[in-house]
Every structure is written in structure tokens, then in C-alpha cells.
Amino acid sequence: MGCVGRGREIFFTPKPRDDNLFGRNKELEKLLSYLHDGVWVAVLGPRMVGKTSLAKSAVRRYVQDKNSMGIYINVASCGSFGEFSRKVVDSIETAFKAMKSQRRLKSISLGVYISDPGGILKTGIQFNVDFERGRSAVRNFVSAVNSLPPDTVIILDEIQEVRNRKDILLRSLWEIYNERPDLRIIFTGSYSGVLKALFTAGKKEAMFGRPPEQLVLSPWPVKTAEEYLLKGFEKCGIEYGHSEIADAIMTLGTLPGWLTLYGYKRCRGEPHERAKRLVRDEAVLKAKKELMNYVSTRTEPYKTIKLLKSLSEGPKRWSELKAVSRLSEPALSEVLEQLTEELGVLKKNELNRANVTYEFVNELYREAAKYLSTAEIEKR
């Protein structure tokens, strides 16, 4: 997030950016290698860890290298497959109508990156969405995606929010996977909903046991977080104290998104304490939503909530979590692995075999877990 105006360089920006990725070089190279291999990828991790920025940065580089097309579509607001299909078709239609109106469809070269809802960089190929008003959402979605130029990369951001008729979405993706092996799809989100279904589908189900590759993002190391804030404040030109940077990291953790929002508010003139408080309040609410999204995917959600609320008290041993949650050993192993490896909201402290504890990666998730409610499950 960035400093704005007054001749200063923009560093902190309110929205994910793809032109100045910080602290993710290894992950960027790995994602690019997946794209060049022609596989589908799921970028996983906690909210605000930088999944969208990483995906956008990789796609921008890839389309420039391969002279192909990339399109970013945020589907976070799409609760049903119908809404999801409409958003994808509308995004593609809007993007290419904009290109036509700007008279940019004159050659056959590509190298185009389209950012939701249709920001155009450059293009050079005609595109027509085969869309019919009376046709099913499945056919419209599949037709729109299949009409994309060769080697297109699609980013479907926050796809775990699509909850209604995941079975239809999975079958549609499998159809595209078969018909257009040249296309690449990057899914971003947490290990829940559609993404969980993609990874756990059996041989007789959608995707036929061919899940995407996984790229899990973890919070930054403390040193990287410190370097990020220092660099941003210097470019922004504001006065700051090193104790403020340490306090911000202690309170907000090292998730890039929250540090970026804090930096943005500081560069906009907010004092340290107020900027920290505003970001913390927003972060706890979103962390709670993320945890509830995961809980809703479990076959024993009430037991999972007991486990999370126990962890909100501080680090816990395996035996303690098993006793309080009453989950079976296989179920407890699965939950802890997913929360640690796929979602990245827990960390495992292993001093030796006899001394293994689990705790939240930062105070934001620990605080959010205190407010989890079994009543919310019944509303879903």
C-alpha cells in the first residue's frame, strides 16, 4: 500500500499490485515454472498473505514472455455457481468490448493482461463471447472460457466463496480441462469450499483425481516485514520510530496485506496508534470470517470450533486439543495439517517428539478465534 502524492514515490497501495512484488521471489519463480509447465495451480494461504499480488505478478510476466493473454477475475462476491458464471462471462465481455471501442484489435499479436473488471494494457486479436441469454449458466461459462485465445491464463480470485452447486462448477472445470489443455487457471483462496473439493475429488467425481498443483504462502519472516515497512516509510518520506515498526509487527503480525494497509494509513497522515487500531479491528473481523469459512467445510464443525477456541487461549499440545475437541485422531490430524499447511493460520512448534505444540501464527487469528460461534454454523 502506498504513499500518495507530494512528489513521493508510491510504495504502499490499497489494492494488490503486480508491478512491485516484495519478498516473494522464490514463490514467484515457482509459480512461473508451473505456468510454463502448463498446469493448473492453487495459490493457498491465509487472507492478506499476498496470494493475489503473487498471481498477478506471475501472469503479467508469463503473458509478456509467451505473447499470450492473462485475465484476472475476482469472484469473491459470487456465492452460487450462477453468480460465478455471470461474473466470468460479464468480465470477459466487458474487457473485449473495451478493447474494441479503443480500436486496438488490429493485429494478431497478444501480450495482453486484463485486470478485473476489464482494465486493458495492450492487445491484438479479435474475441467473441458465444453468449446466449436463454442458455444454462454452465454452457455460458464453458463457452466463454473456451473462446479465449490459445495459452490464456485465468486467475479466479477467492474462489472458495462459491458455495452453491460446487458439483456443477467442478464438472464445468473438468470439461474445460479436457477441451482446452492449453489454458491455465490459477485459483487463489483458502483450503475450503471449491478448492477443498478440487483436492479431494475421487476418481468418479469432477477432475477425476487430478487436482491443481499447490503453492502455499506463509507470512513473512519478521526481518522481511521490518525491511518492507522501512523501505515504504523512507520512500513515503514520513517520520517514524523503530519502536513503532516493532509494535506494528507485534500487533498485526507479518501478513503482507495488513502491514501494507498500516503503511498506507501512516503515509496518509494517520499516527501510529490510530493506524494500528484501525487495521487491527478490520483484520480480526476478516480473520473470523476466514476461520468460519473453513469450519463450515468440516463434517464436525462444532468440534472444530472447540479446537479453535481452545487455541485462542494460547499454545496447546496434541493431547489437550484432542481432549477439548473430542475429534478422532485421524480427524484431528487432518484439521491440524490443513490449518497449518494449507491455510497457514497455525504454526507447529516441535522442540522434540514429546513436546509438540500448536498455536496461531499471529494475534489477529488468535483474537478472531475467541469470537467464533456455533450459532453461525446454523445460519449457513
Coordinates of N, CA and C in Angstrom, one line a residue, residues 1-4 10-15 228-229 233 236 257-270 275 279:
M1 N 0.9 -1.2 0.0 CA 0.0 0.0 0.0 C 0.9 1.2 0.0
G2 N 0.4 2.4 -0.4 CA 1.4 3.3 -0.7 C 1.2 4.7 -0.3
C3 N 2.3 5.3 -0.3 CA 2.4 6.7 -0.1 C 1.8 7.4 -1.3
V4 N 1.1 8.5 -1.1 CA 0.5 9.1 -2.2 C 0.8 10.6 -2.4
I10 N 5.1 6.2 -4.9 CA 4.1 5.3 -4.4 C 4.7 4.0 -4.1
F11 N 4.5 3.5 -2.8 CA 5.0 2.2 -2.4 C 3.9 1.3 -1.9
F12 N 3.2 1.9 -0.9 CA 2.1 1.1 -0.3 C 0.8 1.5 -1.2
T13 N 0.0 0.5 -1.6 CA -1.2 0.8 -2.3 C -2.3 0.0 -1.7
P14 N -3.5 0.6 -1.7 CA -4.7 -0.1 -1.1 C -5.1 -1.4 -1.7
K15 N -4.8 -1.6 -3.0 CA -5.2 -2.8 -3.7 C -3.9 -3.6 -4.1
Y228 N 10.3 -4.3 4.8 CA 9.2 -3.7 4.0 C 8.7 -2.4 4.5
L229 N 8.5 -2.3 5.8 CA 8.0 -1.1 6.4 C 9.0 0.0 6.3
F233 N 8.3 3.5 4.3 CA 8.3 4.8 5.0 C 9.4 5.7 4.5
C236 N 8.1 7.1 1.3 CA 7.0 7.9 1.6 C 7.4 9.3 2.2
G257 N -0.5 -8.1 3.6 CA -1.6 -7.2 3.4 C -1.9 -6.3 4.5
W258 N -1.9 -6.8 5.8 CA -2.2 -5.9 6.9 C -1.0 -4.9 7.1
L259 N 0.2 -5.3 6.9 CA 1.3 -4.3 7.1 C 1.2 -3.3 6.0
T260 N 0.8 -3.7 4.8 CA 0.6 -2.7 3.7 C -0.5 -1.7 4.0
L261 N -1.6 -2.2 4.6 CA -2.7 -1.3 5.0 C -2.3 -0.3 6.1
Y262 N -1.5 -0.8 7.0 CA -1.0 0.0 8.1 C 0.0 1.1 7.5
G263 N 0.9 0.7 6.6 CA 1.8 1.6 6.0 C 1.1 2.7 5.2
Y264 N 0.0 2.2 4.5 CA -0.8 3.2 3.7 C -1.4 4.3 4.6
K265 N -2.0 3.8 5.7 CA -2.6 4.8 6.6 C -1.6 5.7 7.2
R266 N -0.4 5.2 7.5 CA 0.7 6.1 8.1 C 1.1 7.1 7.0
C267 N 1.2 6.7 5.8 CA 1.6 7.6 4.7 C 0.6 8.6 4.4
R268 N -0.7 8.3 4.8 CA -1.8 9.2 4.6 C -1.9 10.2 5.7
G269 N -1.0 10.1 6.7 CA -1.0 11.0 7.8 C -1.5 10.5 9.1
E270 N -2.0 9.3 9.2 CA -2.5 8.7 10.5 C -1.3 8.5 11.4
A275 N -3.5 4.2 13.3 CA -3.4 3.4 12.1 C -3.4 1.9 12.6
V279 N -6.4 -0.9 11.5 CA -6.1 -2.1 10.8 C -6.4 -3.4 11.6

